[in-house]
Tab-separated table of C-alpha atoms in Angstrom:
chain	number	residue	atom	x	y	z
A	17	MET	CA	-1.316	-27.905	15.925
A	18	GLN	CA	-2.993	-31.437	14.810
A	19	CYS	CA	-6.365	-32.532	16.080
A	20	THR	CA	-8.454	-36.658	15.363
A	21	ALA	CA	-10.088	-36.295	13.112
A	22	LEU	CA	-13.646	-39.628	13.555
A	23	THR	CA	-14.718	-41.117	11.046
A	24	LEU	CA	-17.452	-43.501	10.323
A	25	SER	CA	-17.791	-46.485	8.333
A	26	PRO	CA	-19.842	-49.716	8.063
A	27	LEU	CA	-18.223	-52.558	8.779
A	28	THR	CA	-18.594	-56.484	8.547
A	29	PRO	CA	-20.250	-57.479	11.833
A	30	LEU	CA	-18.030	-58.645	14.491
A	31	LEU	CA	-20.751	-58.449	16.994
A	32	ARG	CA	-23.205	-59.960	17.721
A	33	PRO	CA	-26.466	-57.982	18.508
A	34	LEU	CA	-27.066	-57.567	23.013
A	35	ASN	CA	-30.253	-57.441	22.599
A	36	LYS	CA	-32.342	-59.827	19.912
A	37	ASN	CA	-36.165	-59.059	21.398
A	38	PRO	CA	-38.310	-59.125	18.291
A	39	ASN	CA	-40.622	-56.929	20.697
A	40	HIS	CA	-37.196	-54.168	21.246
A	41	ARG	CA	-35.664	-53.473	18.387
A	42	TYR	CA	-33.575	-51.703	20.089
A	43	GLY	CA	-32.549	-52.467	23.469
A	44	SER	CA	-32.999	-50.142	26.630
A	45	LEU	CA	-30.148	-48.201	26.744
A	46	TRP	CA	-30.188	-46.676	22.283
A	47	ASN	CA	-33.333	-45.811	20.742
A	48	LEU	CA	-31.841	-45.157	17.569
A	49	SER	CA	-34.769	-44.705	15.704
A	50	SER	CA	-35.307	-41.551	18.093
A	51	LEU	CA	-32.117	-39.928	16.536
A	52	LYS	CA	-31.720	-37.245	14.921
A	53	PRO	CA	-29.212	-37.599	11.671
A	54	LEU	CA	-25.725	-37.037	12.498
A	55	VAL	CA	-24.747	-33.815	11.396
A	56	LEU	CA	-21.433	-32.380	10.315
A	57	LEU	CA	-19.367	-30.981	13.408
A	58	ARG	CA	-16.579	-28.661	13.562
A	59	SER	CA	-15.196	-29.132	16.696
A	60	ILE	CA	-16.511	-30.705	20.058
A	61	ASN	CA	-13.333	-31.292	22.320
A	62	GLY	CA	-11.193	-31.391	20.661
A	63	LEU	CA	-12.578	-33.404	18.016
A	64	SER	CA	-13.493	-33.296	15.286
A	65	PHE	CA	-16.070	-34.928	13.172
A	66	GLN	CA	-15.824	-34.854	8.804
A	67	LYS	CA	-18.995	-37.564	7.854
A	68	ALA	CA	-22.623	-36.944	7.999
A	69	SER	CA	-24.489	-40.809	8.215
A	70	HIS	CA	-28.422	-41.244	9.489
A	71	LEU	CA	-28.064	-44.003	11.743
A	72	SER	CA	-32.015	-44.837	11.844
A	73	SER	CA	-30.851	-46.470	8.098
A	74	CYS	CA	-27.403	-48.081	8.788
A	75	SER	CA	-27.038	-51.676	8.061
A	76	ARG	CA	-24.488	-52.963	11.343
A	77	PHE	CA	-21.866	-51.785	11.846
A	78	ASN	CA	-18.572	-52.707	14.370
A	79	ALA	CA	-17.919	-49.497	16.549
A	80	ARG	CA	-13.798	-49.375	17.375
A	81	ARG	CA	-11.959	-45.952	18.871
A	82	ILE	CA	-7.917	-45.945	17.454
A	83	ASN	CA	-7.287	-50.130	19.549
A	84	GLU	CA	-10.420	-49.664	21.933
A	85	PRO	CA	-13.598	-51.154	21.689
A	86	PHE	CA	-16.919	-49.492	21.862
A	87	LEU	CA	-19.721	-51.184	21.365
A	88	ILE	CA	-23.590	-49.756	20.747
A	89	SER	CA	-26.376	-52.843	20.596
A	90	ASP	CA	-28.224	-52.289	18.013
A	91	GLY	CA	-31.132	-54.991	16.789
A	92	ARG	CA	-30.474	-54.031	13.810
A	93	CYS	CA	-26.815	-51.253	13.599
A	94	ASP	CA	-24.191	-53.257	15.684
A	95	GLY	CA	-22.316	-50.152	15.832
A	96	PHE	CA	-19.614	-48.385	13.619
A	97	LYS	CA	-15.758	-48.103	13.565
A	98	VAL	CA	-13.461	-44.721	15.216
A	99	ARG	CA	-11.228	-43.777	12.885
A	100	ALA	CA	-8.697	-41.102	13.639
A	101	THR	CA	-7.525	-39.370	11.316
A	102	PRO	CA	-5.117	-36.287	11.233
A	103	VAL	CA	-6.631	-33.240	10.724
A	104	PRO	CA	-4.927	-29.446	9.448
A	105	GLY	CA	-4.083	-27.414	12.313
A	106	ASN	CA	-5.636	-23.870	13.145
A	107	VAL	CA	-7.042	-21.902	10.334
A	108	GLY	CA	-5.185	-19.171	12.088
A	109	ASP	CA	-1.703	-20.488	11.355
A	110	THR	CA	-3.614	-19.322	7.332
A	111	ASN	CA	-4.246	-16.473	8.238
A	112	ASP	CA	-0.883	-14.884	10.270
A	113	SER	CA	1.643	-16.582	7.208
A	114	SER	CA	-0.920	-14.735	5.190
A	115	GLY	CA	-0.555	-11.586	6.984
A	116	LEU	CA	3.076	-11.587	7.257
A	117	ALA	CA	3.370	-11.636	3.656
A	118	THR	CA	1.800	-9.100	3.085
A	119	SER	CA	3.502	-7.096	5.946
A	120	MET	CA	6.480	-7.718	4.352
A	121	GLN	CA	6.325	-6.954	0.795
A	122	LEU	CA	5.047	-3.569	2.245
A	123	GLY	CA	8.280	-3.085	3.486
A	124	THR	CA	10.301	-4.275	0.490
A	125	MET	CA	8.144	-2.029	-0.917
A	126	PHE	CA	8.821	1.296	1.214
A	127	ALA	CA	12.590	-0.264	1.216
A	128	ILE	CA	12.374	0.194	-2.679
A	129	TRP	CA	10.088	4.063	-2.667
A	130	TYR	CA	13.535	5.357	-0.859
A	131	ILE	CA	16.349	4.249	-1.966
A	132	LEU	CA	14.567	5.247	-4.881
A	133	ASN	CA	13.451	8.572	-3.730
A	134	ILE	CA	17.660	9.530	-2.170
A	135	TYR	CA	18.985	8.523	-5.506
A	136	PHE	CA	16.326	10.783	-7.735
A	137	ASN	CA	16.958	13.914	-4.945
A	138	ILE	CA	20.707	13.553	-5.527
A	139	PHE	CA	21.126	13.064	-9.408
A	140	ASN	CA	18.016	16.114	-9.603
A	141	LYS	CA	20.002	18.935	-7.719
A	142	GLN	CA	22.990	18.046	-10.059
A	143	VAL	CA	21.340	18.891	-12.981
A	144	LEU	CA	19.163	21.918	-11.729
A	145	LYS	CA	22.070	23.817	-9.481
A	146	VAL	CA	24.290	22.889	-13.157
A	147	TYR	CA	20.977	23.911	-15.874
A	148	THR	CA	18.428	26.219	-14.485
A	149	PHE	CA	15.247	24.825	-16.526
A	150	PRO	CA	13.123	23.144	-13.589
A	151	ALA	CA	10.214	22.514	-16.827
A	152	THR	CA	12.382	21.261	-19.130
A	153	VAL	CA	14.021	18.524	-16.791
A	154	THR	CA	10.447	17.637	-16.136
A	155	ALA	CA	9.491	17.378	-18.752
A	156	PHE	CA	12.461	15.218	-19.361
A	157	HIS	CA	11.434	13.308	-16.448
A	158	PHE	CA	7.810	11.850	-18.001
A	159	GLY	CA	9.737	11.459	-21.370
A	160	CYS	CA	11.850	8.363	-19.210
A	161	GLY	CA	8.642	7.662	-17.646
A	162	THR	CA	6.922	7.634	-21.323
A	163	LEU	CA	8.954	5.756	-23.029
A	164	MET	CA	9.447	3.294	-20.086
A	165	ILE	CA	6.052	2.852	-20.364
A	166	LEU	CA	5.529	2.048	-24.045
A	167	ILE	CA	8.343	-0.653	-24.207
A	168	MET	CA	5.995	-2.131	-21.270
A	169	TRP	CA	2.852	-2.385	-23.026
A	170	ALA	CA	5.077	-2.591	-26.652
A	171	SER	CA	6.902	-5.730	-24.842
A	172	ASN	CA	3.918	-7.371	-22.573
A	173	LEU	CA	5.414	-7.084	-19.329
A	174	TYR	CA	1.824	-5.751	-18.474
A	175	HIS	CA	-1.825	-5.676	-20.906
A	176	ARG	CA	-2.853	-2.179	-22.342
A	177	PRO	CA	-5.720	-0.631	-20.955
A	178	LYS	CA	-9.414	0.267	-22.546
A	179	LEU	CA	-10.306	3.267	-21.691
A	180	THR	CA	-13.539	4.883	-20.822
A	181	ARG	CA	-14.801	8.281	-21.506
A	182	SER	CA	-15.432	8.416	-18.244
A	183	GLN	CA	-11.992	7.023	-17.074
A	184	LEU	CA	-10.404	10.202	-18.862
A	185	ALA	CA	-12.790	12.791	-16.977
A	186	VAL	CA	-11.648	11.391	-14.015
A	187	ILE	CA	-7.979	10.289	-14.897
A	188	ILE	CA	-6.509	14.287	-16.564
A	189	PRO	CA	-7.233	16.367	-13.266
A	190	LEU	CA	-5.297	13.851	-12.052
A	191	ALA	CA	-2.119	14.181	-14.749
A	192	ILE	CA	-2.625	17.959	-14.114
A	193	VAL	CA	-2.694	18.350	-10.487
A	194	HIS	CA	0.814	14.927	-10.895
A	195	THR	CA	2.098	17.445	-13.735
A	196	LEU	CA	2.608	20.774	-11.124
A	197	GLY	CA	3.312	18.708	-8.034
A	198	ASN	CA	6.119	17.253	-9.703
A	199	LEU	CA	7.006	21.127	-11.972
A	200	LEU	CA	7.167	22.766	-8.719
A	201	THR	CA	9.659	20.362	-6.409
A	202	ASN	CA	12.139	20.812	-8.701
A	203	VAL	CA	11.753	24.651	-8.965
A	204	SER	CA	11.810	24.277	-5.237
A	205	ILE	CA	14.868	21.701	-5.333
A	206	GLY	CA	16.449	23.864	-8.026
A	207	ARG	CA	16.435	27.341	-5.544
A	208	VAL	CA	17.132	26.400	-2.674
A	209	ASN	CA	19.048	22.895	-0.447
A	210	VAL	CA	16.970	19.024	-0.603
A	211	SER	CA	16.713	19.453	2.757
A	212	PHE	CA	15.052	22.681	2.624
A	213	THR	CA	12.935	21.471	0.383
A	214	HIS	CA	11.640	18.352	2.364
A	215	THR	CA	11.589	19.682	6.179
A	216	ILE	CA	9.117	22.284	3.910
A	217	LYS	CA	7.497	18.887	2.533
A	218	ALA	CA	7.217	17.507	5.965
A	219	MET	CA	3.889	19.745	5.949
A	220	GLU	CA	2.101	17.021	3.885
A	221	PRO	CA	-0.061	15.512	6.541
A	222	PHE	CA	-2.007	18.784	7.072
A	223	PHE	CA	-2.842	19.118	3.827
A	224	THR	CA	-4.204	15.273	3.567
A	225	VAL	CA	-6.542	16.317	6.263
A	226	LEU	CA	-7.896	19.334	4.941
A	227	PHE	CA	-7.669	17.103	1.493
A	228	SER	CA	-9.047	14.221	3.391
A	229	VAL	CA	-11.649	16.457	5.182
A	230	LEU	CA	-12.616	18.067	1.261
A	231	PHE	CA	-12.779	15.625	-1.048
A	232	LEU	CA	-13.429	12.050	0.724
A	233	GLY	CA	-16.087	13.740	3.714
A	234	GLU	CA	-13.151	11.998	6.654
A	235	TRP	CA	-13.301	13.903	9.495
A	236	PRO	CA	-10.096	14.043	12.158
A	237	THR	CA	-10.251	13.767	15.962
A	238	PHE	CA	-8.052	16.313	18.514
A	239	TRP	CA	-5.314	13.935	18.634
A	240	ILE	CA	-4.391	14.861	14.631
A	241	VAL	CA	-4.867	18.367	14.845
A	242	PHE	CA	-3.266	18.926	17.547
A	243	SER	CA	-1.005	16.552	16.594
A	244	LEU	CA	0.208	19.298	13.087
A	245	ILE	CA	1.054	21.837	15.672
A	246	PRO	CA	4.590	20.932	16.459
A	247	VAL	CA	4.749	20.147	12.714
A	248	VAL	CA	3.799	23.729	11.370
A	249	GLY	CA	5.483	25.104	14.191
A	250	GLY	CA	8.516	23.114	12.571
A	251	VAL	CA	8.918	24.077	9.539
A	252	ALA	CA	8.241	27.518	10.315
A	253	LEU	CA	11.251	27.865	12.916
A	254	ALA	CA	14.172	25.439	10.391
A	255	SER	CA	12.517	28.545	7.686
A	256	PHE	CA	13.349	31.093	9.270
A	257	THR	CA	16.450	30.027	9.992
A	258	GLU	CA	18.006	28.557	6.882
A	259	ALA	CA	20.771	29.704	5.403
A	260	SER	CA	19.101	29.600	1.424
A	261	PHE	CA	15.884	30.557	2.185
A	262	ASN	CA	14.400	32.798	-1.048
A	263	TRP	CA	9.906	32.914	-1.622
A	264	ILE	CA	10.367	31.358	-4.315
A	265	GLY	CA	11.871	27.945	-3.105
A	266	PHE	CA	9.841	28.491	0.180
A	267	CYS	CA	6.277	28.437	-2.422
A	268	SER	CA	6.641	26.277	-4.067
A	269	ALA	CA	8.115	23.521	-1.793
A	270	MET	CA	4.663	24.375	-0.197
A	271	ALA	CA	2.019	24.188	-3.089
A	272	SER	CA	3.326	20.740	-4.395
A	273	ASN	CA	2.475	19.870	-0.612
A	274	VAL	CA	-1.615	21.220	-1.540
A	275	THR	CA	-0.826	19.835	-5.317
A	276	ASN	CA	0.769	15.647	-4.032
A	277	GLN	CA	-1.229	15.673	-1.736
A	278	SER	CA	-5.040	16.501	-3.386
A	279	ARG	CA	-3.048	13.850	-6.547
A	280	ASN	CA	-3.336	11.067	-3.453
A	281	VAL	CA	-6.932	11.264	-2.076
A	282	LEU	CA	-8.464	12.073	-5.579
A	283	SER	CA	-5.980	8.659	-6.360
A	284	LYS	CA	-7.828	6.668	-3.437
A	285	LYS	CA	-11.094	8.460	-4.694
A	286	PHE	CA	-10.283	6.920	-8.249
A	287	MET	CA	-9.486	3.580	-7.419
A	288	VAL	CA	-12.434	2.979	-4.274
A	289	LYS	CA	-14.750	3.063	-8.007
A	290	ASN	CA	-16.172	-0.016	-8.882
A	291	GLU	CA	-16.071	-2.095	-12.474
A	292	GLU	CA	-14.623	1.410	-14.394
A	293	THR	CA	-11.171	1.371	-11.788
A	294	LEU	CA	-8.329	1.286	-13.868
A	295	ASP	CA	-5.539	-1.005	-11.394
A	296	ASN	CA	-2.265	0.755	-9.941
A	297	ILE	CA	-0.259	0.333	-12.036
A	298	ASN	CA	-1.803	1.555	-15.771
A	299	LEU	CA	-3.667	4.300	-13.518
A	300	PHE	CA	-0.161	5.705	-12.759
A	301	SER	CA	1.215	4.850	-16.566
A	302	ILE	CA	-2.056	7.067	-18.474
A	303	ILE	CA	-0.830	9.933	-16.249
A	304	THR	CA	2.242	9.969	-16.366
A	305	ILE	CA	1.874	9.864	-20.295
A	306	ILE	CA	-0.085	12.782	-20.004
A	307	SER	CA	1.770	14.930	-17.928
A	308	PHE	CA	4.333	14.262	-20.584
A	309	MET	CA	1.559	15.600	-22.849
A	310	LEU	CA	1.206	18.162	-20.773
A	311	LEU	CA	4.098	19.913	-20.840
A	312	VAL	CA	6.229	19.757	-23.548
A	313	PRO	CA	4.750	21.822	-24.934
A	314	ALA	CA	3.944	24.190	-22.169
A	315	ALA	CA	7.499	24.101	-20.744
A	316	ILE	CA	8.706	25.705	-24.221
A	317	LEU	CA	6.566	28.749	-24.091
A	318	LEU	CA	7.653	29.260	-20.019
A	319	GLU	CA	11.712	28.347	-21.397
A	320	GLY	CA	12.017	27.373	-24.756
A	321	VAL	CA	13.575	24.966	-26.882
A	322	LYS	CA	16.692	24.113	-24.411
A	323	PHE	CA	18.424	21.078	-25.804
A	324	SER	CA	20.479	23.069	-27.763
A	325	PRO	CA	23.818	22.582	-27.448
A	326	SER	CA	25.440	25.803	-26.638
A	327	TYR	CA	23.581	25.545	-23.017
A	328	LEU	CA	24.830	22.082	-23.389
A	329	GLN	CA	28.044	23.150	-23.008
A	330	SER	CA	27.087	25.829	-20.491
A	331	ALA	CA	25.501	23.359	-18.387
A	332	ALA	CA	29.441	21.625	-18.497
A	333	ASN	CA	30.796	25.486	-17.695
A	334	GLN	CA	29.458	24.807	-14.678
A	335	GLY	CA	30.784	21.530	-13.611
A	336	LEU	CA	28.639	18.427	-15.687
A	337	ASN	CA	30.022	17.924	-19.513
A	338	ILE	CA	27.965	16.983	-21.568
A	339	ARG	CA	27.845	13.284	-20.588
A	340	GLU	CA	27.970	14.068	-17.108
A	341	LEU	CA	24.080	15.331	-16.956
A	342	CYS	CA	22.797	13.837	-19.640
A	343	ILE	CA	23.865	10.195	-17.338
A	344	ARG	CA	22.841	11.811	-14.786
A	345	SER	CA	19.718	13.599	-16.101
A	346	LEU	CA	18.576	10.429	-17.797
A	347	LEU	CA	19.459	8.185	-14.008
A	348	ALA	CA	16.946	10.476	-12.503
A	349	GLY	CA	14.250	10.149	-15.212
A	350	PHE	CA	14.525	6.250	-14.296
A	351	CYS	CA	14.644	6.890	-10.407
A	352	LEU	CA	11.119	9.243	-10.586
A	353	HIS	CA	9.115	7.293	-12.760
A	354	SER	CA	10.181	4.068	-10.922
A	355	TYR	CA	9.221	5.332	-7.267
A	356	GLN	CA	6.573	7.459	-8.451
A	357	GLN	CA	5.081	3.803	-9.042
A	358	VAL	CA	5.728	1.984	-6.062
A	359	SER	CA	4.130	4.963	-4.554
A	360	TYR	CA	0.734	4.378	-6.625
A	361	MET	CA	1.309	1.322	-5.534
A	362	ILE	CA	2.011	1.461	-2.009
A	363	LEU	CA	-1.417	4.095	-1.747
A	364	GLN	CA	-3.431	0.662	-3.035
A	365	MET	CA	-2.863	-1.074	-0.732
A	366	VAL	CA	-3.106	1.112	1.701
A	367	SER	CA	-4.930	5.065	3.372
A	368	PRO	CA	-4.244	8.112	1.979
A	369	VAL	CA	-2.913	8.915	5.284
A	370	THR	CA	-1.151	6.161	6.667
A	371	HIS	CA	0.593	6.949	3.090
A	372	SER	CA	1.836	10.647	3.638
A	373	VAL	CA	2.659	9.445	6.904
A	374	GLY	CA	5.476	6.853	5.088
A	375	ASN	CA	5.931	9.565	2.347
A	376	CYS	CA	7.170	11.621	6.251
A	377	VAL	CA	9.625	9.343	7.293
A	378	LYS	CA	10.794	9.056	3.681
A	379	ARG	CA	11.796	12.764	4.362
A	380	VAL	CA	13.646	11.478	6.916
A	381	VAL	CA	15.371	9.667	4.986
A	382	VAL	CA	16.510	12.100	1.736
A	383	ILE	CA	17.180	15.415	4.428
A	384	ILE	CA	19.535	13.067	6.488
A	385	ALA	CA	21.614	11.089	3.195
A	386	SER	CA	20.993	14.703	1.510
A	387	VAL	CA	22.927	16.632	4.389
A	388	ILE	CA	25.104	14.118	4.343
A	389	PHE	CA	25.875	13.822	1.117
A	390	PHE	CA	26.480	17.611	-0.277
A	391	GLN	CA	27.921	18.654	3.242
A	392	THR	CA	25.116	21.439	3.551
A	393	PRO	CA	26.431	23.702	6.671
A	394	VAL	CA	22.704	23.126	9.374
A	395	SER	CA	22.280	25.033	12.666
A	396	PRO	CA	20.907	23.737	16.174
A	397	ILE	CA	17.199	25.780	15.485
A	398	ASN	CA	17.762	24.661	12.137
A	399	SER	CA	17.990	21.411	13.414
A	400	LEU	CA	15.147	21.682	16.260
A	401	GLY	CA	12.978	22.655	13.795
A	402	THR	CA	13.858	20.114	11.326
A	403	THR	CA	13.000	18.059	14.757
A	404	LEU	CA	10.140	19.358	16.003
A	405	ALA	CA	8.503	18.999	12.180
A	406	LEU	CA	9.281	15.238	12.355
A	407	THR	CA	7.981	14.727	16.114
A	408	GLY	CA	4.951	16.222	14.280
A	409	VAL	CA	4.649	13.690	12.431
A	410	PHE	CA	5.498	10.611	14.513
A	411	LEU	CA	2.316	11.832	17.061
A	412	TYR	CA	0.509	12.018	13.749
A	413	SER	CA	0.748	8.601	13.228
A	414	LYS	CA	0.184	8.300	16.741
A	415	ALA	CA	-3.171	10.132	15.765
A	416	LYS	CA	-4.182	7.606	13.647
A	417	GLN	CA	-4.322	4.329	15.081
A	418	LEU	CA	-6.718	5.961	18.341
A	419	LYS	CA	-9.783	5.011	16.376
A	420	PRO	CA	-12.829	7.650	18.537
A	421	LYS	CA	-15.450	5.796	20.262
A	422	PRO	CA	-18.577	5.266	18.704
A	423	LYS	CA	-21.345	7.602	19.990
A	424	VAL	CA	-23.962	5.861	21.781
A	425	ALA	CA	-27.566	6.519	20.618
A	426	SER	CA	-29.935	7.942	23.452
């Protein structure tokens, strides 16, 4: 939509003054000496004025509005010419376009996050099924991510950060919980079905609310707490009827909820600091490298050196040859680093709770994909528990959209 702008410009007089009485310099109709300078106005009845001019000091002007005569009588000033000029449309259109672009960017990032997570879970389960060393596998994943980061920095695809001691003091706790979260998730995936691990991890909103209160001081509303009831109940129902249930797999998945959600909330708290804040890519890159350095000695201490040909051959005897095992391990490491990097990018754009809700939607996609791919048997009660938990997550996301009424001071 366009509006008409009126531009004032001095002209050679085409009309003579109507009042030539020297005792009445400004005529009976207009007293221009009492007028204030014309000020810049945004919009009056759809007309936009672009220029300010002092009427009391102008020389002779002619007045026209497009092709219609417009006359102002004055002993010194005949008038001024008014020309129609197109002005860009509503500024709100630009804001709408910017909002649409941001929404499309977020939607694309969420889709990439989900697809990479599906492939990671498939490849990872195939590896852990025959190579039952979760600490070694997790360290290998971090090693793949570290290699990708070093290549990115060496080729100047992204700038290398300069760390300070204060930054490092904040990042090290994040790296510790990040390492534990990934390790515990792999322990659970190696012990139980992928679908069951992600059903347990649907309880992440519960821990998000808990840690948002503890670390960010954000208290939940009644409806948020109420929506968490079906989440907890659904996970419990699915756990009681899970064919592959064992306590190690269950407790590992539950502990990974604690570590992952504390990491997300702490990351958000770190990223909102002022001048010392790292950008999302470098923050996750540093966390990955530190996690690799922490887990390699821990994996050797816990499991020993398991990359020997004899261990690889024993894994090959259970269904995957050495070449397939290495390729799937590399693909799992690539998908893990890529989807977690995208996750950190999304986290910097949204709140921790929104990120957690998106993570739970990802669980739905991963559960369905894993059940189809691995042909996992699912009982009706197990399906009901999973559905109930995911419904609670949906209600939780709706409850987060309800803004509490402001308290009126008495």
